[in-house]
Every structure is written in structure tokens, then in C-alpha cells.
Amino acid sequence: MPEFRATELLELVHFLRDLEREDLLALTRKMREEIYEADEIIERAGSPVHALYFILKGGVKVLDPLPEGGFSPRVTLEPGDVIGEMELVLDEPWIATLQAVGETILLRWRTEDVLTFLNLHPEALEHMRFAAESIVLSRQIDFSWLGEDEVVYGLARKHRFFLLQGEALPVVLLAIAATSGWWAYQTGLSLFGWLGAGVALVGLALSVWQWIDWRNDYYIVTDRRAVWLEKVVAIYDSRREAPLRQVLSVSVSTDVIGRLLDYGDVIIRTFTSQVVFRNCKSPRAMAALVEEHWHRVQMQKEEQDQEAKAAAVRTILVPEETPAILEPDEPVLPAAPPKPPASRPAAIGLGRWNFLMRFEERGVITYRKHWAVLLQGILLPSIAVLIVVGLLALRAAGMIRVFSTLWYTLGVLLLLVPTASWWAYEFVDWANDIYQVTPTHIIDIYKKPLARELRKVAPLENILGTEVDRKGIVGLILNYGTVTANVGTARFDFDGVFDPTGVQEDINRAIEAYLEQKREGERRQREVEMVEWLNVYHEEIGGRTPLPTDDREDQ
């Protein structure tokens, strides 16, 4: 967890990003550092807000008060976070109790000074207001797919202009309905009344649908990723995201109307793909939040690298703390890099002839297509098998008397063989198409019975982003769809999997675990190399013969 100096932190804060360094230095002179011990209360819920806080070191736990008494921990804020934006903008007391996590250093900015600054910088006020609205909205919505301790910093919908745009047709329909009703009243023709009632019902239903559809789309920025959550009621449900560690650039695109109404597109580019927040409210404020947390992720990585170097130096300077590293008989080896898969991946999770759609074995998660896809495949062969069995049942009941019993039974059984084989073929075809997430790779296996087999394999570290699509009312009701992993210019499509958001989370967790293992291995490697260099240095220094005093003086 990085620590910040005052000016270094303020340079990252989203609502201060446009200030010159001299202005930031002037701001720091108006702030005061405060140190809190572990578990010390910083502010209590319900007390007035007298300052805005920036976390320089340590952490702050946000505790929501419970109606029956006590507190419920909501999130833990880290160095770089700002506390008090929502309360300050909404002019409310502290809504939660703030408690220090470990020794914590805060930068305190008095409310009077903040308000003076905001009066002089209206754009900073707009950015702060956007962040406050994001906090309010995030407290109202539970995104179950968020990771543990993942914090939402930016949350917005499309601009309200597009809600009004979508309501234009319902308004026209309601106007037609009102006109039709007025005409029915004037002429006494009930036909116009019924027609107006029908059009009004359609208009109201469409208006409600447009409102719900607008409310279901979200643009989200957390401390780990940028997410576009889109849902069309009963038709479509998707989630597209870009991990902040993969972000290359953030840009804003607006037109004339967008600049007047404050909406536009926020374009977040990764190596070969992009996530676009289309028609986002306050696009510059949203882009500033993305950039802030993107740079903080980069700083965290640099901090980890720096800590690895410091640990390596400590093994030489304080050898008693880590004797195993300097023990010549027990050299420390770097973590071995994960082995690439063989040309034919190990048969883990294969050969299971059951109806399980997800199972895990030896760290490998295997998915099959949803059983609804299986039902579509076996529908016709199942009908054929039932017809054949029905013919046997009708003969046994004496309702069919043609041919002798022997010949009739043999003929029906001959029909049963191809129909049962057809059914078995469709089932095996469903069971053979599997998708896997291993600790190092994703695998897509497409295999036709008695025909060709195609296996696609990609390392987890090459995945640049994932997408989730659930299309159609059946896909939404039965919770199945497609998960797409973007690997360079290629796409891995996990088609028809159950709980696609869960599959996406499995992939993301595997990526994070793999990258963490890789980073740890790289840090370990650098540590070993540093120890070797320092050992060589000490041997060289210790092996030199000191010069005589006179010679040293001559030199």
C-alpha cells in the first residue's frame, strides 16, 4: 500500500487535476497533517463536517451506524482516497463513523478553505459534486459481482437528455390517445374511446419500459476496473470491463449539444480493445476519476517493486532476520514460471457424462453449455424416441394389430436404434463442448462426435478484457449467455454457459491470482539477484588488502 506526500497526492485527486504545481503547493500550506493511532475514531456519524480529509498513510474504515445500535463496516479506504466529498457537497453531517486502520496520517483541509477554493474553481466543484452523487448512488445499489473490499468511486447513468429522448414516442402515443378520447366524447363513437384506451395503454407501458431501461444502464469506476453495465429489460444483459492495470489511455468525446448539456463519451482504451461510456453524464469528471485510479494502480505496482528491492537489501544489511536467504547450502530460488499447456491439455474435468454445467477438479474449473442448449438439441430425437416407444406401448395394449408380434417388435426396435443413436449423438455433442479456466490458461474445446476437434488455448496474462452478454427473455430467465475474453485480436467465446457473470468472475479471479503469482515470482527473482550482487560486492570489499597508511596519504 503506497504512502503519499501531500503534493504527490493532490496531483492525483480528480477535482484538483487541472491546477498548476504552484497552486497545489499553495493549497498544501492551508492544510494540516494529523496522525491517528490504530482504531482511533476520526469522526463520528451525525457530527458536523468541519474538514475534508486526504489519506496519506494507513487506512480509514467507514462504519455505518445500525438502527439497533453498533456499526456495520462498509468499506476500508486507502492512501490517496478523499473523505467528506458527499457530506460537504450535500451540506450534511457525517453519515458514517470513521476509524483509523493502523497508524494513519491524514491531510486535513478546513471546510472554510474548501468552500473558498470551490468558489474560485467551479469546475472542481462540478467534479466533486459528481463524486458525491456517485457515492450516494453506490450506497443505494448492491452490485453482487464486486470483489471483496472493492470500492466504487464513480457511478453514473446516461444523461437524462436520453431518457427524455426515449420518452418522446410514449408522449406522442399518449397525445394521440387523448385526442382519440376527446373525439369519442364529442361524437359519441365508442370505437374511438376503445382505440384511445389501447393506444394510452401502449404509451404508458412503453414509457415505463424506457424509464426502467434508462435506470438499468450504469458506468462504474472502482479501484480495480472500469465497467459498463447494460441491461435491456427481458432482452439483453451484458457487462463489459477493462482492468485498470490494462488501461493505456482515457479520452473524452463530445459534440456541441453534449458540451451544452454536459454529456459525452468516455473512451477507455486497453492494448487492443476499448470500453466506451456512451453519452455519460459529466464525462470530464468521470474521465478524471478513471485517470486518478489508473495512476494509483500504477503507483501501487511501483511501490511493490520498490519494497522488493528494499527487502533484498535488508537480507544483506540485517542477515539475522533472513538467514535462509544467505545460507549457501540452501539457495533461494525464484518462483518457477507457470508451464505452458501441452499441445493437448491434460484431461482434467473431461469424460464426465452427467448434466453438470460447472465442476471443479484440481484447480481447473470446467463449464458446459446450459442444459437449455442441450434440450434444444435433443428435442427432435426425444420426440422420435417417444414415438417409437409409444408404438411398442400401443402394440402391447392391443390397439395395433398389424403384422405378427415378432415382426412388429423387430421393426420397431430397428427404428429405435437410429433414434436412440440420434439422441446419444446430440447429448455427446453437448457434453464434448467445454470451456475451462486453469490456474494459468483458458481453454475452449469444440468437438463433434466422430468428427473434428478444435482446441483453443490462451494464457491468462494475455486476456485484455472480458464481456458478458445475455440475450433474449429465455437467457435472462434461465441465466445463461456468452462470456467473451479478448486475447489480442482473437476472441474466446464461452457460448451458452450458465451464470455468465459468475464465469466472468472466475476468469477475473484466475487472472488476478496468476498475475499476483507472477509478480511475486518476479519480485523474488529480483531479490535473489540483488542478494547475489550485494554478496559479490561484500566479497570484493572484504577481500581487498588495506593500503598502508603512507600509501593512502600519497593517493
Coordinates of C-alpha atoms in Angstrom, one line a residue:
M1 CA 0.0 0.0 0.0
P2 CA 1.7 3.2 -1.1
E3 CA 2.3 6.3 1.0
F4 CA 1.9 9.8 -0.4
R5 CA 3.5 13.1 0.1
A6 CA 1.0 16.0 0.2
T7 CA 1.7 17.4 -3.2
E8 CA 2.1 14.0 -4.8
L9 CA -1.4 13.0 -3.5
L10 CA -3.0 16.3 -4.6
E11 CA -1.7 15.9 -8.1
L12 CA -3.8 12.7 -8.5
V13 CA -7.0 13.9 -6.9
H14 CA -9.7 14.2 -9.6
F15 CA -11.0 17.6 -8.8
L16 CA -7.5 19.1 -8.5
R17 CA -6.1 17.7 -11.7
D18 CA -6.2 21.0 -13.6
L19 CA -4.2 23.0 -11.0
E20 CA -0.6 24.1 -11.6
R21 CA 2.0 22.8 -9.2
E22 CA 2.4 26.2 -7.7
D23 CA -1.3 26.3 -6.9
L24 CA -1.1 22.8 -5.3
L25 CA 1.8 24.0 -3.1
A26 CA -0.2 26.9 -2.0
L27 CA -3.1 24.6 -1.1
T28 CA -0.8 22.4 1.0
R29 CA 0.1 25.3 3.1
K30 CA -3.5 25.7 4.1
M31 CA -3.7 22.0 5.2
R32 CA -2.5 20.3 8.3
E33 CA -1.3 16.8 8.8
E34 CA -3.0 14.8 11.6
I35 CA -1.8 11.4 13.0
Y36 CA -4.2 8.9 14.4
E37 CA -3.4 5.7 16.3
A38 CA -4.9 2.3 15.4
D39 CA -8.7 2.1 16.0
E40 CA -8.9 5.7 16.9
I41 CA -12.1 7.5 15.9
I42 CA -11.6 10.3 13.4
E43 CA -15.1 11.5 13.0
R44 CA -18.5 10.2 14.4
A45 CA -21.7 9.7 12.5
G46 CA -24.0 12.7 12.9
S47 CA -21.3 15.2 13.9
P48 CA -20.9 18.3 11.7
V49 CA -18.4 18.4 8.9
H50 CA -15.5 20.7 9.6
A51 CA -12.9 19.4 7.1
L52 CA -12.2 17.4 4.1
Y53 CA -9.6 14.6 4.6
F54 CA -7.0 13.1 2.3
I55 CA -5.4 9.8 3.4
L56 CA -1.5 10.0 3.2
K57 CA -0.7 6.8 5.1
G58 CA -2.6 3.9 6.7
G59 CA -6.3 3.5 6.1
V60 CA -9.7 4.5 7.3
K61 CA -12.6 2.2 8.0
V62 CA -16.1 3.5 7.2
L63 CA -18.6 2.3 9.7
D64 CA -22.3 2.7 9.0
P65 CA -24.5 3.1 12.1
L66 CA -27.1 0.4 12.7
P67 CA -30.7 1.2 13.8
E68 CA -30.4 -1.2 16.7
G69 CA -27.1 0.2 17.8
G70 CA -23.5 -0.6 16.9
F71 CA -21.8 -0.3 13.5
S72 CA -21.5 -2.2 10.2
P73 CA -18.2 -1.9 8.3
R74 CA -18.9 -0.8 4.7
V75 CA -15.5 -0.2 3.1
T76 CA -11.9 0.5 4.0
L77 CA -10.4 3.5 2.3
E78 CA -6.7 3.5 1.4
P79 CA -3.9 6.1 0.9
G80 CA -5.0 8.5 -1.9
D81 CA -8.7 8.5 -1.0
V82 CA -10.6 11.6 -0.2
I83 CA -13.2 11.6 2.7
G84 CA -16.0 14.0 3.1
E85 CA -16.9 14.9 -0.5
M86 CA -20.5 13.8 -0.2
E87 CA -21.2 15.4 3.1
L88 CA -19.6 18.7 2.0
V89 CA -21.4 18.9 -1.3
L90 CA -24.8 17.9 0.2
D91 CA -24.2 20.0 3.3
E92 CA -24.9 17.1 5.7
P93 CA -23.3 15.8 8.8
W94 CA -21.1 12.8 8.7
I95 CA -23.2 9.8 7.6
A96 CA -20.7 7.2 8.9
T97 CA -18.1 6.9 11.6
L98 CA -14.5 7.0 10.5
Q99 CA -12.0 4.8 12.3
A100 CA -8.2 4.6 11.7
V101 CA -6.7 1.3 10.5
G102 CA -3.3 1.1 12.0
E103 CA -1.2 4.3 12.3
T104 CA -2.9 6.7 9.9
I105 CA -1.8 10.1 8.6
L106 CA -4.4 12.4 7.2
L107 CA -4.2 15.7 5.4
R108 CA -6.9 18.0 6.9
W109 CA -8.5 20.7 4.7
R110 CA -10.8 23.0 6.6
T111 CA -14.3 23.4 5.3
E112 CA -14.0 27.2 5.1
D113 CA -10.9 26.9 2.9
V114 CA -12.5 24.3 0.7
L115 CA -15.5 26.4 0.1
T116 CA -13.4 29.4 -0.8
F117 CA -11.4 27.3 -3.2
L118 CA -14.6 25.9 -4.9
N119 CA -16.0 29.4 -5.3
L120 CA -12.9 30.3 -7.3
H121 CA -12.8 26.9 -9.3
P122 CA -16.4 26.0 -10.4
E123 CA -15.1 23.1 -12.5
A124 CA -13.6 21.5 -9.3
L125 CA -17.0 21.9 -7.7
E126 CA -18.6 20.0 -10.6
H127 CA -16.1 17.2 -10.3
M128 CA -16.7 17.0 -6.5
R129 CA -20.5 17.0 -7.0
F130 CA -20.2 14.1 -9.5
A131 CA -18.1 12.1 -7.0
A132 CA -20.7 12.9 -4.2
E133 CA -23.6 11.7 -6.4
S134 CA -21.6 8.6 -7.2
I135 CA -21.3 7.8 -3.5
V136 CA -25.0 8.4 -2.9
L137 CA -26.0 6.2 -5.8
S138 CA -23.5 3.4 -4.9
R139 CA -25.0 3.2 -1.4
Q140 CA -28.4 2.5 -2.9
I141 CA -27.4 -0.2 -5.3
D142 CA -25.8 -3.6 -4.5
F143 CA -23.6 -4.9 -7.2
S144 CA -23.2 -8.6 -6.2
W145 CA -20.4 -9.2 -8.7
L146 CA -18.0 -6.7 -7.0
G147 CA -14.9 -8.3 -5.4
E148 CA -14.1 -8.3 -1.7
D149 CA -13.1 -4.9 -0.5
E150 CA -13.6 -3.4 -4.0
V151 CA -14.6 0.2 -3.7
V152 CA -16.9 2.1 -6.1
Y153 CA -15.6 5.7 -6.8
G154 CA -17.5 6.7 -9.9
L155 CA -21.1 5.7 -10.8
A156 CA -23.3 7.3 -13.4
R157 CA -26.1 6.6 -15.9
K158 CA -26.6 8.1 -19.3
H159 CA -27.6 11.7 -19.3
R160 CA -31.2 12.4 -18.6
F161 CA -31.5 14.0 -22.0
F162 CA -31.5 10.5 -23.5
L163 CA -34.3 9.4 -21.1
L164 CA -36.4 12.4 -22.4
Q165 CA -35.5 11.4 -25.9
G166 CA -36.7 7.9 -25.3
E167 CA -39.9 9.2 -23.8
A168 CA -40.8 11.2 -26.9
L169 CA -42.7 8.3 -28.6
P170 CA -44.7 7.5 -25.5
V171 CA -45.7 11.1 -25.2
V172 CA -46.8 11.1 -28.8
L173 CA -48.9 8.0 -28.2
L174 CA -50.5 9.5 -25.1
A175 CA -51.3 12.6 -27.1
I176 CA -53.0 10.5 -29.8
A177 CA -54.9 8.6 -27.1
A178 CA -56.1 11.9 -25.5
T179 CA -57.2 13.2 -28.9
S180 CA -59.0 10.0 -29.7
G181 CA -60.7 10.1 -26.3
W182 CA -61.8 13.7 -26.9
W183 CA -63.1 12.8 -30.3
A184 CA -65.1 9.9 -28.8
Y185 CA -66.6 12.2 -26.2
Q186 CA -67.6 14.7 -28.9
T187 CA -69.0 12.3 -31.4
G188 CA -70.3 9.6 -29.0
L189 CA -68.5 6.9 -31.0
S190 CA -67.2 4.3 -28.6
L191 CA -64.8 2.9 -31.2
F192 CA -62.6 6.0 -30.8
G193 CA -62.8 5.6 -27.0
W194 CA -61.6 2.0 -27.1
L195 CA -58.9 2.9 -29.6
G196 CA -57.7 5.7 -27.4
A197 CA -57.6 3.4 -24.4
G198 CA -55.5 0.9 -26.2
V199 CA -53.0 3.5 -27.5
A200 CA -52.8 5.0 -24.0
L201 CA -52.0 1.6 -22.5
V202 CA -49.3 1.0 -25.1
G203 CA -47.9 4.5 -24.4
L204 CA -47.8 4.1 -20.7
A205 CA -46.2 0.6 -20.9
L206 CA -43.6 2.0 -23.3
S207 CA -42.9 5.0 -21.1
V208 CA -42.4 2.7 -18.0
W209 CA -40.1 0.4 -20.1
Q210 CA -38.0 3.4 -21.3
W211 CA -37.6 4.6 -17.7
I212 CA -36.6 1.2 -16.4
D213 CA -34.2 0.7 -19.3
W214 CA -32.5 4.0 -18.6
R215 CA -32.1 3.2 -14.9
N216 CA -30.6 -0.2 -15.7
D217 CA -27.5 1.1 -17.5
Y218 CA -24.5 2.1 -15.4
Y219 CA -21.0 3.3 -15.9
I220 CA -18.8 2.3 -13.0
V221 CA -15.2 3.0 -11.8
T222 CA -13.8 1.1 -8.9
D223 CA -10.3 0.8 -7.5
R224 CA -9.7 -2.2 -9.9
R225 CA -11.6 -1.7 -13.1
A226 CA -13.9 0.4 -15.3
V227 CA -17.2 -1.3 -16.1
W228 CA -20.1 -0.7 -18.5
L229 CA -23.2 -2.5 -17.2
E230 CA -26.0 -2.6 -19.8
K231 CA -29.4 -4.2 -19.5
V232 CA -32.4 -4.1 -21.8
V233 CA -35.4 -5.5 -19.9
A234 CA -36.3 -9.1 -21.0
I235 CA -34.0 -8.8 -24.0
Y236 CA -30.3 -8.2 -23.2
D237 CA -27.9 -8.1 -20.2
S238 CA -24.2 -7.5 -20.5
R239 CA -21.2 -6.3 -18.6
R240 CA -18.0 -5.0 -20.3
E241 CA -15.0 -4.1 -18.2
A242 CA -11.4 -3.0 -18.5
P243 CA -9.0 -3.7 -15.6
L244 CA -7.2 -0.5 -14.6
R245 CA -3.8 -2.3 -14.9
Q246 CA -4.5 -2.8 -18.6
V247 CA -5.6 0.8 -19.4
L248 CA -3.4 2.7 -21.9
S249 CA -5.4 6.0 -22.3
V250 CA -8.6 7.8 -21.3
S251 CA -10.2 10.3 -23.6
V252 CA -13.5 12.3 -23.8
S253 CA -15.5 12.9 -26.9
T254 CA -18.4 15.4 -27.0
D255 CA -20.4 17.4 -29.6
V256 CA -21.9 20.8 -29.4
I257 CA -25.1 19.7 -27.7
G258 CA -23.1 17.5 -25.3
R259 CA -21.0 20.4 -24.2
L260 CA -24.1 22.5 -23.6
L261 CA -25.9 19.7 -21.6
D262 CA -22.7 18.2 -20.1
Y263 CA -22.7 14.7 -21.6
G264 CA -20.3 12.8 -23.9
D265 CA -18.4 9.6 -24.4
V266 CA -15.6 8.5 -22.1
I267 CA -13.3 6.2 -24.1
I268 CA -11.1 3.8 -22.1
R269 CA -8.5 2.1 -24.3
T270 CA -6.6 -1.1 -23.4
F271 CA -4.0 -2.8 -25.6
T272 CA -6.3 -3.9 -28.4
S273 CA -9.8 -3.1 -27.2
Q274 CA -11.8 -0.3 -25.5
V275 CA -14.7 0.3 -23.2
V276 CA -16.8 3.3 -24.1
F277 CA -19.1 5.0 -21.6
R278 CA -21.6 6.4 -24.2
N279 CA -23.5 9.6 -23.5
C280 CA -22.2 9.6 -19.9
K281 CA -23.3 12.4 -17.6
S282 CA -20.4 14.7 -16.7
P283 CA -17.8 12.9 -18.9
R284 CA -14.8 15.0 -17.8
A285 CA -15.5 14.2 -14.2
M286 CA -15.8 10.5 -15.0
A287 CA -12.6 10.5 -17.0
A288 CA -10.8 12.3 -14.2
L289 CA -11.8 9.5 -11.8
V290 CA -10.7 6.8 -14.2
E291 CA -7.3 8.5 -14.6
E292 CA -6.9 9.0 -10.9
H293 CA -7.4 5.4 -10.0
W294 CA -5.5 4.2 -13.1
H295 CA -2.4 6.2 -12.0
R296 CA -2.9 4.9 -8.4
V297 CA -2.8 1.3 -9.6
Q298 CA 0.5 2.1 -11.4
M299 CA 1.9 3.7 -8.3
Q300 CA 0.9 0.6 -6.2
K301 CA 2.9 -1.6 -8.7
E302 CA 5.9 0.7 -8.4
E303 CA 5.6 0.6 -4.6
Q304 CA 5.6 -3.2 -4.6
D305 CA 8.7 -3.2 -6.8
Q306 CA 10.5 -0.7 -4.5
E307 CA 9.6 -2.8 -1.5
A308 CA 11.1 -5.9 -3.2
K309 CA 14.3 -4.0 -3.7
A310 CA 14.3 -2.9 -0.1
A311 CA 13.7 -6.4 1.2
A312 CA 16.6 -7.7 -0.9
V313 CA 18.9 -5.0 0.6
R314 CA 17.7 -5.9 4.2
T315 CA 18.8 -9.5 3.6
I316 CA 22.4 -8.3 3.4
L317 CA 22.3 -5.4 5.9
V318 CA 20.3 -7.4 8.5
P319 CA 21.2 -11.0 7.8
E320 CA 20.0 -12.4 11.1
E321 CA 16.4 -11.6 10.1
T322 CA 16.6 -13.8 6.9
P323 CA 19.4 -16.3 7.4
A324 CA 17.8 -18.7 4.9
I325 CA 18.5 -16.3 2.0
L326 CA 22.2 -16.1 2.7
E327 CA 22.7 -19.8 3.5
P328 CA 24.9 -21.1 0.7
D329 CA 23.6 -24.7 1.1
E330 CA 20.0 -23.6 0.7
P331 CA 19.9 -21.0 -2.1
V332 CA 16.7 -19.1 -2.6
L333 CA 15.2 -19.9 -6.0
P334 CA 12.7 -17.7 -7.8
A335 CA 9.2 -19.0 -8.2
A336 CA 9.1 -21.1 -11.3
P337 CA 7.1 -19.5 -14.1
P338 CA 3.9 -21.4 -14.9
K339 CA 4.4 -24.1 -17.5
P340 CA 2.6 -23.6 -20.8
P341 CA 0.0 -26.2 -21.6
A342 CA 0.9 -29.1 -23.7
S343 CA -0.3 -29.2 -27.3
R344 CA -3.1 -31.5 -25.9
P345 CA -4.2 -30.2 -22.5
A346 CA -4.4 -32.7 -19.6
A347 CA -7.7 -34.4 -19.5
I348 CA -8.8 -32.8 -16.3
G349 CA -12.6 -32.4 -16.0
L350 CA -13.2 -34.4 -19.2
G351 CA -15.0 -37.7 -19.6
R352 CA -17.9 -36.8 -17.3
W353 CA -21.1 -38.0 -18.8
N354 CA -23.5 -36.2 -16.5
F355 CA -25.6 -33.0 -16.7
L356 CA -23.3 -30.8 -14.5
M357 CA -22.8 -27.4 -16.1
R358 CA -19.9 -26.4 -13.8
F359 CA -17.5 -28.5 -11.9
E360 CA -14.0 -28.1 -10.4
E361 CA -11.2 -30.6 -10.2
R362 CA -7.6 -30.0 -9.1
G363 CA -7.8 -26.2 -9.6
V364 CA -9.4 -26.5 -13.1
I365 CA -12.9 -25.1 -13.5
T366 CA -14.9 -26.7 -16.3
Y367 CA -18.1 -25.4 -17.8
R368 CA -20.5 -26.9 -20.2
K369 CA -23.3 -25.2 -22.1
H370 CA -26.6 -24.7 -20.3
W371 CA -29.0 -27.6 -20.3
A372 CA -31.4 -25.4 -22.3
V373 CA -28.9 -25.7 -25.2
L374 CA -29.0 -29.5 -24.6
L375 CA -32.8 -29.5 -24.7
Q376 CA -32.8 -27.7 -28.0
G377 CA -30.5 -30.3 -29.4
I378 CA -32.3 -33.4 -28.1
L379 CA -35.9 -32.1 -28.6
L380 CA -36.5 -33.8 -32.0
P381 CA -34.6 -37.1 -31.2
S382 CA -36.5 -37.3 -27.9
I383 CA -39.8 -36.9 -29.7
A384 CA -38.7 -39.6 -32.2
V385 CA -37.8 -41.9 -29.3
L386 CA -41.1 -41.3 -27.6
I387 CA -43.0 -42.1 -30.8
V388 CA -41.1 -45.4 -31.2
V389 CA -41.7 -46.3 -27.5
G390 CA -45.3 -45.3 -28.0
L391 CA -45.7 -47.7 -30.9
L392 CA -44.4 -50.5 -28.6
A393 CA -46.9 -49.5 -25.9
L394 CA -49.8 -49.4 -28.3
R395 CA -48.9 -52.9 -29.6
A396 CA -48.7 -54.2 -26.0
A397 CA -52.2 -52.6 -25.3
G398 CA -53.6 -54.4 -28.3
M399 CA -54.5 -51.1 -30.1
I400 CA -52.3 -52.0 -33.1
R401 CA -52.7 -55.5 -34.6
V402 CA -50.9 -55.3 -38.0
F403 CA -48.2 -57.8 -38.6
S404 CA -47.1 -60.5 -36.2
T405 CA -45.9 -59.6 -32.8
L406 CA -42.3 -60.8 -33.6
W407 CA -42.0 -58.8 -36.9
Y408 CA -43.7 -55.8 -35.5
T409 CA -41.4 -55.7 -32.4
L410 CA -38.3 -56.2 -34.6
G411 CA -39.3 -53.4 -36.9
V412 CA -40.0 -51.0 -34.1
L413 CA -36.7 -51.9 -32.4
L414 CA -34.9 -51.2 -35.7
L415 CA -36.5 -47.8 -35.6
L416 CA -35.4 -47.3 -32.0
V417 CA -31.7 -47.9 -32.9
P418 CA -31.3 -44.8 -35.1
T419 CA -33.5 -42.6 -33.0
A420 CA -31.7 -43.5 -29.8
S421 CA -28.3 -43.1 -31.6
W422 CA -29.5 -39.6 -32.7
W423 CA -30.4 -38.7 -29.1
A424 CA -27.0 -40.0 -27.8
Y425 CA -25.2 -38.1 -30.6
E426 CA -26.8 -34.8 -29.5
F427 CA -26.0 -35.5 -25.9
V428 CA -22.4 -36.4 -26.6
D429 CA -22.1 -33.3 -28.8
W430 CA -23.3 -31.1 -25.9
A431 CA -21.0 -32.9 -23.4
N432 CA -17.9 -32.6 -25.6
D433 CA -18.1 -28.8 -26.0
I434 CA -16.5 -27.5 -22.8
Y435 CA -14.7 -24.4 -21.6
Q436 CA -12.0 -24.4 -18.9
V437 CA -10.3 -21.9 -16.6
T438 CA -7.0 -23.3 -15.3
P439 CA -4.6 -21.5 -12.9
T440 CA -2.6 -20.3 -16.0
H441 CA -4.8 -20.6 -19.1
I442 CA -8.3 -20.5 -20.6
I443 CA -9.2 -23.4 -22.9
D444 CA -12.1 -23.7 -25.4
I445 CA -12.7 -27.3 -26.6
Y446 CA -15.1 -27.8 -29.6
K447 CA -15.5 -31.4 -30.6
K448 CA -18.0 -33.1 -32.9
P449 CA -18.6 -36.8 -32.2
L450 CA -16.7 -39.0 -34.7
A451 CA -15.5 -35.8 -36.4
R452 CA -13.1 -33.0 -35.9
E453 CA -11.9 -31.5 -32.6
L454 CA -10.7 -27.9 -32.1
R455 CA -8.9 -26.7 -29.0
K456 CA -8.0 -23.1 -28.4
V457 CA -5.7 -22.2 -25.5
A458 CA -4.6 -18.7 -24.3
P459 CA -2.5 -17.6 -21.3
L460 CA -4.4 -15.7 -18.6
E461 CA -1.9 -12.9 -18.8
N462 CA -2.8 -12.2 -22.4
I463 CA -6.5 -11.5 -21.6
L464 CA -7.2 -7.8 -22.1
G465 CA -10.8 -7.7 -21.0
T466 CA -14.0 -9.7 -20.7
E467 CA -17.6 -9.2 -21.7
V468 CA -20.9 -10.8 -20.7
D469 CA -23.9 -11.0 -22.9
R470 CA -27.3 -12.5 -22.1
K471 CA -29.8 -12.1 -24.9
G472 CA -33.5 -12.9 -25.1
I473 CA -36.0 -13.4 -22.3
V474 CA -35.1 -17.1 -22.1
G475 CA -31.4 -16.3 -21.5
L476 CA -32.4 -13.8 -18.7
I477 CA -34.9 -16.1 -17.1
L478 CA -32.6 -19.2 -17.2
N479 CA -29.5 -17.1 -16.5
Y480 CA -27.3 -18.2 -19.4
G481 CA -25.4 -16.4 -22.1
T482 CA -22.0 -15.8 -23.6
V483 CA -18.7 -14.7 -21.9
T484 CA -16.1 -13.3 -24.3
A485 CA -12.4 -13.0 -23.4
N486 CA -10.5 -10.6 -25.6
V487 CA -7.0 -12.1 -26.2
G488 CA -5.1 -9.7 -28.5
T489 CA -7.0 -9.7 -31.8
A490 CA -8.7 -13.0 -31.0
R491 CA -11.9 -13.7 -29.1
F492 CA -12.6 -16.6 -26.9
D493 CA -16.4 -17.1 -26.7
F494 CA -17.8 -19.3 -23.9
D495 CA -21.2 -19.7 -25.5
G496 CA -24.4 -20.7 -23.7
V497 CA -22.8 -21.0 -20.2
F498 CA -24.9 -20.9 -17.0
D499 CA -24.4 -17.8 -14.8
P500 CA -22.2 -15.9 -17.3
T501 CA -21.4 -13.2 -14.7
G502 CA -20.1 -15.9 -12.4
V503 CA -18.0 -17.3 -15.2
Q504 CA -16.6 -13.9 -15.8
E505 CA -15.7 -13.5 -12.1
D506 CA -14.0 -16.9 -12.2
I507 CA -11.9 -15.7 -15.1
N508 CA -11.1 -12.4 -13.4
R509 CA -10.1 -14.1 -10.1
A510 CA -7.9 -16.5 -12.0
I511 CA -6.2 -13.6 -13.9
E512 CA -5.6 -11.8 -10.6
A513 CA -4.2 -14.9 -8.9
Y514 CA -1.9 -15.7 -11.8
L515 CA -0.6 -12.1 -12.1
E516 CA 0.0 -11.9 -8.4
Q517 CA 1.9 -15.2 -8.5
K518 CA 3.9 -13.9 -11.5
R519 CA 4.6 -10.6 -9.8
E520 CA 5.7 -12.4 -6.6
G521 CA 8.0 -14.6 -8.7
E522 CA 9.5 -11.6 -10.4
R523 CA 10.0 -9.8 -7.1
R524 CA 11.6 -12.9 -5.7
Q525 CA 13.9 -13.2 -8.8
R526 CA 15.0 -9.5 -8.4
E527 CA 15.5 -10.1 -4.7
V528 CA 17.8 -13.1 -5.4
E529 CA 19.7 -11.2 -8.0
M530 CA 20.1 -8.2 -5.6
V531 CA 21.4 -10.5 -2.9
E532 CA 23.9 -12.1 -5.3
W533 CA 25.2 -8.7 -6.4
L534 CA 25.5 -7.4 -2.8
N535 CA 27.3 -10.6 -1.8
V536 CA 29.7 -10.2 -4.6
Y537 CA 30.2 -6.6 -3.6
H538 CA 30.9 -7.6 0.1
E539 CA 33.3 -10.3 -1.0
E540 CA 35.2 -7.9 -3.2
I541 CA 35.4 -5.2 -0.5
G542 CA 36.2 -7.8 2.2
G543 CA 38.9 -9.4 0.1
R544 CA 40.9 -6.3 -0.6
T545 CA 44.1 -5.7 1.3
P546 CA 44.0 -2.3 3.0
L547 CA 46.6 0.1 1.7
P548 CA 49.4 1.2 4.1
T549 CA 48.7 4.5 5.8
D550 CA 51.5 6.2 3.9
D551 CA 50.3 5.0 0.6
R552 CA 46.8 6.1 1.3
E553 CA 48.1 9.6 2.2
D554 CA 50.0 9.7 -1.1
Q555 CA 47.0 8.8 -3.1

